[in-house]
Short mmCIF file of C-alpha atoms and ligand atoms in Angstrom, two decimals:
data_model
loop_
_atom_site.label_atom_id
_atom_site.label_comp_id
_atom_site.label_asym_id
_atom_site.label_seq_id
_atom_site.Cartn_x
_atom_site.Cartn_y
_atom_site.Cartn_z
CA UNK B 1 113.47 84.87 99.20
CA UNK B 2 113.25 81.71 97.07
CA UNK B 3 111.44 78.74 98.68
CA UNK B 4 112.74 75.20 98.57
CA UNK B 5 110.77 72.46 96.83
CA UNK B 6 109.57 71.12 100.21
CA UNK B 7 108.43 74.58 101.34
CA UNK B 8 106.49 75.00 98.09
CA UNK B 9 105.01 71.50 98.48
CA UNK B 10 103.56 72.45 101.87
CA UNK B 11 101.56 75.22 100.15
CA UNK B 12 100.13 73.01 97.37
CA UNK B 13 96.75 71.15 97.58
CA UNK B 14 98.45 67.69 97.91
CA UNK B 15 95.73 65.89 95.95
CA UNK B 16 98.16 64.46 93.39
CA UNK B 17 95.55 64.90 90.66
CA UNK B 18 98.20 65.16 87.94
CA UNK B 19 96.53 67.99 86.02
CA UNK B 20 99.74 70.02 86.09
CA UNK B 21 101.45 67.46 83.86
CA UNK B 22 103.39 65.57 86.55
CA UNK B 23 101.91 62.80 88.71
CA UNK B 24 102.33 64.35 92.18
CA UNK B 25 102.25 67.71 93.92
CA UNK B 26 105.75 66.98 95.22
CA UNK B 27 107.12 66.54 91.71
CA UNK B 28 105.41 69.78 90.67
CA UNK B 29 106.87 71.59 93.70
CA UNK B 30 110.37 70.39 92.80
CA UNK B 31 109.91 71.58 89.21
CA UNK B 32 108.69 74.96 90.43
CA UNK B 33 111.68 75.35 92.73
CA UNK B 34 114.00 74.51 89.84
CA UNK B 35 112.26 77.01 87.56
CA UNK B 36 111.09 74.22 85.22
CA UNK B 37 107.35 74.79 85.74
CA UNK B 38 104.90 77.69 85.93
CA UNK B 39 102.56 78.08 88.87
CA UNK B 40 99.65 78.60 86.46
CA UNK B 41 99.89 74.89 85.51
CA UNK B 42 98.10 73.99 88.76
CA UNK B 43 94.46 75.20 88.65
CA UNK B 44 93.89 74.52 92.36
CA UNK B 45 96.33 76.94 93.99
CA UNK B 46 94.54 79.52 96.16
CA UNK B 47 94.99 83.25 95.57
CA UNK B 48 96.76 83.58 98.92
CA UNK B 49 99.24 80.84 98.03
CA UNK B 50 99.75 82.37 94.60
CA UNK B 51 100.70 85.70 96.15
CA UNK B 52 103.15 83.97 98.52
CA UNK B 53 104.77 81.93 95.78
CA UNK B 54 105.03 84.82 93.35
CA UNK B 55 106.75 86.91 95.98
CA UNK B 56 109.08 84.00 96.73
CA UNK B 57 109.77 83.44 93.04
CA UNK B 58 110.80 87.09 92.42
CA UNK B 59 114.47 87.22 91.41
CA UNK B 60 116.74 88.44 94.22
CA UNK B 61 118.02 91.23 91.97
CA UNK B 62 115.11 92.98 90.32
CA UNK B 63 115.22 93.18 86.52
CA UNK B 64 114.99 96.78 85.27
CA UNK B 65 114.36 97.85 81.67
CA UNK B 66 115.69 101.09 80.19
CA UNK B 67 114.31 102.23 76.85
CA UNK B 68 111.59 100.81 74.65
CA UNK B 69 111.19 98.42 71.75
CA UNK B 70 113.84 96.11 70.33
CA UNK B 71 116.70 98.33 71.55
CA UNK B 72 115.54 98.42 75.19
CA UNK B 73 118.17 97.29 77.66
CA UNK B 74 117.23 94.90 80.46
CA UNK B 75 119.62 94.75 83.41
CA UNK B 76 119.54 92.93 86.75
CA UNK B 77 117.66 89.67 87.21
CA UNK B 78 120.86 87.93 88.30
CA UNK B 79 120.66 84.83 90.45
CA UNK B 80 124.27 83.73 90.97
CA UNK B 81 127.57 85.12 92.19
CA UNK B 82 129.61 83.09 89.71
CA UNK B 83 128.84 82.25 86.10
CA UNK B 84 129.75 78.58 86.49
CA UNK B 85 126.98 78.14 89.11
CA UNK B 86 124.35 78.64 86.39
CA UNK B 87 124.76 81.67 84.10
CA UNK B 88 124.64 85.45 84.15
CA UNK B 89 121.30 86.66 82.86
CA UNK B 90 121.43 90.19 81.48
CA UNK B 91 124.55 91.72 80.00
CA UNK B 92 125.66 95.10 81.38
CA UNK B 93 124.83 98.14 79.30
CA UNK B 94 127.71 100.31 78.07
CA UNK B 95 127.06 104.06 78.05
CA UNK B 96 128.90 107.01 76.48
CA UNK B 97 128.93 110.30 78.40
CA UNK B 98 127.90 113.59 76.80
CA UNK B 99 127.59 116.85 78.73
CA UNK B 100 125.66 119.99 77.92
CA UNK B 101 128.79 122.15 78.25
CA UNK B 102 130.65 120.15 75.62
CA UNK B 103 131.39 121.84 72.28
CA UNK B 104 128.71 120.91 69.77
CA UNK B 105 131.30 119.35 67.46
CA UNK B 106 132.53 117.10 70.27
CA UNK B 107 129.01 115.99 71.22
CA UNK B 108 128.29 115.25 67.54
CA UNK B 109 131.53 113.26 67.20
CA UNK B 110 130.68 111.16 70.27
CA UNK B 111 127.19 110.47 69.01
CA UNK B 112 128.64 109.47 65.66
CA UNK B 113 131.06 107.03 67.30
CA UNK B 114 128.24 105.69 69.44
CA UNK B 115 126.26 104.87 66.28
CA UNK B 116 129.11 103.71 64.09
CA UNK B 117 131.00 101.46 66.48
CA UNK B 118 129.25 98.13 66.15
CA UNK B 119 130.61 94.75 65.21
CA UNK B 120 129.35 91.48 63.76
CA UNK B 121 130.52 88.46 65.68
CA UNK B 122 129.21 84.86 65.55
CA UNK B 123 126.05 86.13 63.88
CA UNK B 124 125.37 88.76 66.54
CA UNK B 125 125.63 92.54 66.40
CA UNK B 126 127.73 93.81 69.29
CA UNK B 127 127.20 97.44 70.19
CA UNK B 128 126.84 99.82 73.14
CA UNK B 129 123.34 100.60 74.34
CA UNK B 130 123.14 103.90 76.19
CA UNK B 131 123.89 107.60 75.98
CA UNK B 132 124.35 109.28 79.37
CA UNK B 133 123.44 112.97 79.08
CA UNK B 134 124.88 114.98 81.95
CA UNK B 135 123.79 118.39 83.11
CA UNK B 136 126.98 120.40 83.68
CA UNK B 137 125.55 123.82 82.82
CA UNK B 138 122.75 124.00 85.41
CA UNK B 139 120.69 125.36 82.52
CA UNK B 140 117.43 123.50 81.84
CA UNK B 141 117.15 124.88 78.29
CA UNK B 142 120.64 123.69 77.29
CA UNK B 143 120.02 120.27 78.84
CA UNK B 144 116.69 119.92 77.09
CA UNK B 145 118.23 120.85 73.72
CA UNK B 146 120.95 118.22 74.12
CA UNK B 147 118.43 115.56 75.14
CA UNK B 148 116.44 116.42 72.04
CA UNK B 149 119.52 116.11 69.83
CA UNK B 150 120.36 112.67 71.28
CA UNK B 151 116.77 111.52 70.93
CA UNK B 152 116.69 112.50 67.25
CA UNK B 153 120.06 110.88 66.62
CA UNK B 154 119.24 107.29 67.58
CA UNK B 155 116.69 104.97 69.13
CA UNK B 156 118.85 103.54 71.87
CA UNK B 157 118.55 104.06 75.62
CA UNK B 158 119.12 107.34 77.47
CA UNK B 159 120.34 108.19 80.97
CA UNK B 160 119.38 111.66 82.20
CA UNK B 161 121.97 112.87 84.71
CA UNK B 162 121.39 115.78 87.05
CA UNK B 163 120.99 116.36 90.75
CA UNK B 164 118.41 119.07 90.03
CA UNK B 165 114.84 117.71 89.65
CA UNK B 166 113.84 120.73 87.53
CA UNK B 167 116.52 119.92 85.00
CA UNK B 168 115.60 116.23 85.03
CA UNK B 169 111.99 117.29 84.42
CA UNK B 170 113.12 119.35 81.40
CA UNK B 171 114.86 116.29 79.96
CA UNK B 172 111.87 114.07 80.67
CA UNK B 173 109.61 116.53 78.86
CA UNK B 174 111.51 115.61 75.69
CA UNK B 175 112.20 111.90 76.09
CA UNK B 176 109.89 110.36 78.71
CA UNK B 177 108.33 108.24 75.95
CA UNK B 178 111.73 106.53 75.55
CA UNK B 179 111.69 105.45 79.23
CA UNK B 180 115.14 106.81 80.15
CA UNK B 181 116.95 106.04 83.38
CA UNK B 182 116.64 109.06 85.70
CA UNK B 183 119.93 109.67 87.51
CA UNK B 184 119.83 110.31 90.38
CA UNK B 185 117.69 110.36 93.46
CA UNK B 186 119.73 111.40 96.50
CA UNK B 187 118.88 112.02 100.13
CA UNK B 188 118.31 115.69 99.27
CA UNK B 189 115.98 115.34 96.28
CA UNK B 190 114.47 111.88 96.71
CA UNK B 191 110.83 112.84 97.03
CA UNK B 192 110.79 115.02 93.91
CA UNK B 193 112.78 112.56 91.80
CA UNK B 194 110.55 109.71 92.97
CA UNK B 195 107.59 111.85 91.86
CA UNK B 196 109.12 112.25 88.39
CA UNK B 197 109.81 108.51 88.13
CA UNK B 198 106.22 107.70 89.05
CA UNK B 199 104.71 110.39 86.84
CA UNK B 200 106.60 109.15 83.76
CA UNK B 201 106.89 105.43 84.69
CA UNK B 202 110.67 105.56 84.28
CA UNK B 203 113.38 103.68 86.18
CA UNK B 204 115.41 105.74 88.60
CA UNK B 205 118.99 105.49 89.85
CA UNK B 206 119.69 106.25 93.48
CA UNK B 207 123.03 107.68 94.56
CA UNK B 208 124.29 107.55 98.14
CA UNK B 209 127.42 107.94 100.20
CA UNK B 210 127.99 104.34 101.15
CA UNK B 211 125.89 101.22 101.33
CA UNK B 212 124.01 101.99 104.56
CA UNK B 213 122.62 105.21 103.14
CA UNK B 214 121.96 103.44 99.83
CA UNK B 215 119.75 100.81 101.42
CA UNK B 216 117.88 103.45 103.43
CA UNK B 217 117.17 105.39 100.23
CA UNK B 218 115.93 102.34 98.30
CA UNK B 219 113.54 101.58 101.16
CA UNK B 220 112.23 105.15 100.92
CA UNK B 221 111.84 104.83 97.16
CA UNK B 222 109.96 101.53 97.33
CA UNK B 223 107.73 102.94 100.07
CA UNK B 224 107.02 105.83 97.69
CA UNK B 225 105.92 103.32 95.05
CA UNK B 226 109.07 103.31 92.88
CA UNK B 227 110.33 99.79 92.26
CA UNK B 228 112.52 100.01 89.15
CA UNK B 229 115.69 101.15 90.87
CA UNK B 230 119.38 101.17 89.91
CA UNK B 231 122.05 101.51 92.61
CA UNK B 232 125.03 103.86 92.77
CA UNK B 233 126.97 103.43 96.01
CA UNK B 234 128.78 106.71 95.33
CA UNK B 235 132.28 105.22 95.47
CA UNK B 236 134.67 106.58 92.88
CA UNK B 237 137.90 104.83 93.85
CA UNK B 238 138.45 101.59 92.00
CA UNK B 239 138.97 99.50 95.11
CA UNK B 240 135.94 100.80 97.00
CA UNK B 241 133.67 100.65 93.97
CA UNK B 242 134.76 97.06 93.31
CA UNK B 243 134.16 96.06 96.93
CA UNK B 244 130.73 97.70 96.83
CA UNK B 245 129.75 95.68 93.77
CA UNK B 246 130.65 92.43 95.51
CA UNK B 247 128.93 93.37 98.76
CA UNK B 248 125.76 94.46 96.92
CA UNK B 249 125.58 91.23 94.89
CA UNK B 250 126.33 89.09 97.94
CA UNK B 251 123.81 90.93 100.13
CA UNK B 252 121.09 90.45 97.51
CA UNK B 253 121.80 86.81 96.73
CA UNK B 254 123.25 85.20 99.82
CA UNK B 255 121.63 87.36 102.51
CA UNK B 256 118.38 87.98 100.55
CA UNK B 257 118.62 91.64 101.55
CA UNK B 258 115.90 93.25 99.44
CA UNK B 259 117.02 96.92 99.83
CA UNK B 260 120.14 96.06 97.78
CA UNK B 261 118.39 93.68 95.39
CA UNK B 262 118.72 95.95 92.34
CA UNK B 263 121.08 96.35 89.38
CA UNK B 264 123.96 98.81 89.71
CA UNK B 265 125.46 101.68 87.74
CA UNK B 266 129.23 102.31 87.69
CA UNK B 267 131.34 105.23 86.48
CA UNK B 268 134.82 104.34 85.22
CA UNK B 269 134.65 107.78 83.54
CA UNK B 270 134.93 109.37 86.99
CA UNK B 271 137.73 107.12 88.25
CA UNK B 272 140.62 108.09 85.96
CA UNK B 273 141.66 110.49 83.19
CA UNK B 274 143.59 107.81 81.32
CA UNK B 275 141.38 106.29 78.57
CA UNK B 276 143.13 102.91 78.61
CA UNK B 277 142.95 102.67 82.39
CA UNK B 278 139.29 103.56 82.13
CA UNK B 279 138.74 100.65 79.74
CA UNK B 280 140.51 98.30 82.16
CA UNK B 281 138.31 99.49 85.04
CA UNK B 282 135.26 99.01 82.81
CA UNK B 283 136.36 95.46 82.04
CA UNK B 284 136.49 94.79 85.78
CA UNK B 285 132.88 95.93 86.12
CA UNK B 286 131.82 93.78 83.16
CA UNK B 287 133.07 90.78 85.13
CA UNK B 288 131.92 91.94 88.59
CA UNK B 289 129.11 93.18 88.72
CA UNK B 290 128.25 96.45 87.02
CA UNK B 291 124.87 96.45 85.33
CA UNK B 292 125.48 99.79 83.60
CA UNK B 293 128.99 101.05 82.89
CA UNK B 294 129.44 104.70 81.92
CA UNK B 295 132.52 105.55 79.85
CA UNK B 296 133.78 109.04 79.00
CA UNK B 297 134.10 108.16 75.30
CA UNK B 298 134.19 105.22 72.92
CA UNK B 299 137.13 104.23 70.73
CA UNK B 300 137.12 101.06 68.69
CA UNK B 301 140.31 99.68 70.23
CA UNK B 302 138.86 99.82 73.75
CA UNK B 303 135.16 99.28 73.04
CA UNK B 304 135.55 96.13 70.95
CA UNK B 305 137.43 94.17 73.66
CA UNK B 306 134.78 95.21 76.20
CA UNK B 307 131.98 94.02 73.93
CA UNK B 308 133.77 90.72 73.38
CA UNK B 309 134.46 90.25 77.08
CA UNK B 310 130.78 90.87 77.75
CA UNK B 311 129.71 88.43 75.05
CA UNK B 312 131.91 85.71 76.50
CA UNK B 313 130.92 86.20 80.11
CA UNK B 314 127.21 86.52 79.39
CA UNK B 315 127.01 83.45 77.15
CA UNK B 316 125.25 80.60 78.95
CA UNK B 317 128.03 78.06 79.63
CA UNK B 318 125.46 75.26 79.43
CA UNK B 319 124.25 76.38 76.00
CA UNK B 320 127.04 77.31 73.61
CA UNK B 321 126.14 79.63 70.77
CA UNK B 322 124.87 77.40 67.98
CA UNK B 323 124.04 77.73 64.29
CA UNK B 324 120.98 76.04 62.80
CA UNK B 325 121.62 72.64 61.23
CA UNK B 326 121.34 72.60 57.45
CA UNK B 327 122.96 73.21 54.09
CA UNK B 328 124.58 76.63 53.66
CA UNK B 329 125.32 77.95 50.17
CA UNK B 330 128.46 80.06 49.95
CA UNK B 331 129.23 81.99 46.75
CA UNK B 332 126.45 80.45 44.59
CA UNK B 333 127.55 76.77 44.39
CA UNK B 334 126.36 74.35 41.70
CA UNK B 335 126.38 70.59 41.15
CA UNK B 336 130.17 70.57 40.70
CA UNK B 337 131.00 72.58 43.83
CA UNK B 338 132.80 71.09 46.84
CA UNK B 339 130.84 69.89 49.87
CA UNK B 340 132.30 70.49 53.33
CA UNK B 341 130.85 69.50 56.67
CA UNK B 342 131.41 71.04 60.10
CA UNK B 343 129.83 71.29 63.56
CA UNK B 344 127.24 73.88 64.57
CA UNK B 345 129.31 75.68 67.23
CA UNK B 346 128.77 79.26 66.04
CA UNK B 347 132.41 80.24 66.26
CA UNK B 348 133.38 77.20 64.17
CA UNK B 349 130.67 77.95 61.63
CA UNK B 350 131.66 81.59 61.21
CA UNK B 351 135.37 80.78 60.93
CA UNK B 352 134.82 78.00 58.37
CA UNK B 353 132.26 79.93 56.31
CA UNK B 354 134.54 82.99 56.37
CA UNK B 355 137.48 80.97 55.05
CA UNK B 356 135.31 79.37 52.36
CA UNK B 357 134.20 82.85 51.31
CA UNK B 358 137.81 84.02 51.26
CA UNK B 359 138.70 81.14 48.91
CA UNK B 360 136.18 82.45 46.34
CA UNK B 361 135.39 78.84 45.51
CA UNK B 362 131.58 78.49 45.54
CA UNK B 363 130.86 75.70 48.03
CA UNK B 364 128.21 73.80 49.94
CA UNK B 365 128.73 73.85 53.69
CA UNK B 366 126.85 71.21 55.69
CA UNK B 367 126.34 72.23 59.31
CA UNK B 368 125.55 69.28 61.56
CA UNK B 369 123.76 69.86 64.87
CA UNK B 370 126.35 69.00 67.53
CA UNK B 371 124.48 70.84 70.31
CA UNK B 372 126.72 73.84 69.83
CA UNK B 373 129.95 71.92 70.50
CA UNK B 374 133.09 72.50 68.46
CA UNK B 375 134.47 69.86 66.08
CA UNK B 376 136.91 68.27 68.52
CA UNK B 377 134.61 68.44 71.54
CA UNK B 378 131.62 67.03 69.69
CA UNK B 379 133.77 64.29 68.18
CA UNK B 380 135.04 63.36 71.66
CA UNK B 381 131.44 63.40 72.94
CA UNK B 382 130.27 61.06 70.16
CA UNK B 383 128.10 63.74 68.55
CA UNK B 384 130.20 64.27 65.42
CA UNK B 385 131.14 60.75 64.40
CA UNK B 386 130.33 58.47 61.46
CA UNK B 387 127.15 57.12 63.10
CA UNK B 388 125.66 60.62 63.47
CA UNK B 389 127.14 62.35 60.42
CA UNK B 390 126.02 59.71 57.88
CA UNK B 391 122.26 59.90 58.66
CA UNK B 392 122.47 63.70 58.47
CA UNK B 393 124.21 63.63 55.07
CA UNK B 394 121.58 61.19 53.75
CA UNK B 395 118.58 63.19 54.95
CA UNK B 396 119.77 66.78 54.45
CA UNK B 397 119.23 66.72 50.68
CA UNK B 398 122.80 67.40 49.52
CA UNK B 399 122.77 64.23 47.37
CA UNK B 400 120.28 65.94 45.04
CA UNK B 401 122.40 69.06 44.71
CA UNK B 402 125.77 67.66 43.55
CA UNK B 403 126.93 65.10 40.99
CA UNK B 404 130.33 64.24 42.45
CA UNK B 405 129.53 62.87 45.98
CA UNK B 406 132.78 63.85 47.61
CA UNK B 407 132.51 64.91 51.26
CA UNK B 408 135.26 67.00 52.85
CA UNK B 409 135.44 66.39 56.60
CA UNK B 410 137.51 68.43 59.10
CA UNK B 411 141.06 67.13 59.50
CA UNK B 412 140.49 66.75 63.23
CA UNK B 413 138.01 63.91 62.66
CA UNK B 414 140.12 62.05 60.08
CA UNK B 415 139.62 58.90 62.17
CA UNK B 416 135.95 58.88 61.10
CA UNK B 417 136.69 58.62 57.38
CA UNK B 418 136.65 54.80 57.27
CA UNK B 419 133.39 54.56 59.22
CA UNK B 420 131.83 57.22 57.04
CA UNK B 421 132.73 55.44 53.82
CA UNK B 422 131.05 52.32 55.21
CA UNK B 423 127.93 54.27 56.20
CA UNK B 424 127.89 56.33 53.00
CA UNK B 425 128.92 53.91 50.23
CA UNK B 426 127.92 56.38 47.52
CA UNK B 427 130.35 59.00 48.88
CA UNK B 428 134.09 59.43 48.76
CA UNK B 429 135.28 60.92 52.03
CA UNK B 430 138.13 63.44 51.80
CA UNK B 431 140.09 64.64 54.80
CA UNK B 432 140.17 68.42 54.81
CA UNK B 433 142.47 70.79 56.68
CA UNK B 434 142.65 70.83 60.46
CA UNK B 435 142.81 74.61 60.62
CA UNK B 436 140.31 76.98 59.03
CA UNK B 437 143.12 79.13 57.68
CA UNK B 438 144.17 76.32 55.33
CA UNK B 439 140.72 75.92 53.76
CA UNK B 440 141.18 78.46 50.90
CA UNK B 441 144.32 76.72 49.55
CA UNK B 442 142.64 73.33 49.93
CA UNK B 443 139.50 74.38 48.03
CA UNK B 444 141.47 76.00 45.24
CA UNK B 445 143.27 72.69 44.66
CA UNK B 446 140.10 70.56 44.96
CA UNK B 447 138.73 68.89 41.80
CA UNK B 448 135.31 67.21 41.46
FE1 LIG H 1 99.03 68.85 92.77
FE2 LIG H 1 98.05 70.98 91.49
FE3 LIG H 1 99.57 69.24 90.18
FE4 LIG H 1 97.13 68.54 90.97
S1 LIG H 1 97.64 70.12 89.47
S2 LIG H 1 99.05 67.34 91.15
S3 LIG H 1 96.96 69.64 92.88
S4 LIG H 1 100.18 70.54 91.90
#
């Protein structure tokens, strides 16, 4: 349970020596409580206090990692009920389901879609993360062969699904080095599945019938030494599953109830046979509060909206996606090419650069740091006005790259043109289009 600044202060040495970088222990305690300082900055904290504070600083929903390397998926670690309170930390993983009774051609097609369906958006690659391999044959050999096929096919995360520990062990024999999620420990097999999780250092999902049983099982797992746990309340009706997600998040955050302080796994694939309805249910869990969402299949028209929804919800509202300030060359510009300027809100940058590319007019695009705000918002906030744009134009080096000294500004900040011409006497300021879609026609008509 997180401590307040005052509670932390009571545990500190209170010598106000200042070695931690702030003048008083109270200031340090406040920074610790706000997550702006590390306990290691104070060299005088006793081991006992350290243990207390580290326990108190643990996130109310434990972060759990599935997989290894750059493609590992981290879920959990959430600290708020609502995104506007701070931010959501770790995006939910999207999983495709493959069973070992499926025709080989169908399993291959799903794996192919899993690999192929990925999208570039605002400089990021959006794609699903997990393959859920389900034992439907009760045959360890068949399950093992399918796990092997999936492992060879891609490097992304794996969920091993069976209620039989022997079959889970067969899957782990093949892919334990990839740290898959073991699904699932239940009241009937908990000791053996916990043994597998410990033996292979893998996270484990626990499935129960209802939240009371779920919390009892997580207590048993943690007592057995398994801490990386993912929760499945067992509900398969949309309403009950949704309610469970809210109760679990609320119990962990507001009530500090540790037995439910873990990420969750949800199964829209088991809630409907209608693929579009399944996507809608999945979108509900993206918003509240599925950490892993298992879908029966992926199709571009349903996966892409889910990936976009996830991107939007899991973007930190206090830190918009931003592009690095600088000069961007589009299409091999030279000294006679047009010079445009825009803000560094990523969406703005990618729209403007895309339209410039579409025009096929080689151009220089100046991207001014506006703290990730769009053109209009940064202009209104005084971050994209003559007084800030002019120094950037002077120092960025564009004056050495072109002969003509004409600067095209977005139409939405036309009011800055006069101020800019005063600040940049060597430049002629041109008012460009308001909308990105009009950039190609504008550039084609532009003359140096
Ligand atoms: Fe207090 Fe430790 Fe900071 Fe010194 S280093 S002021 S004892 S918190």
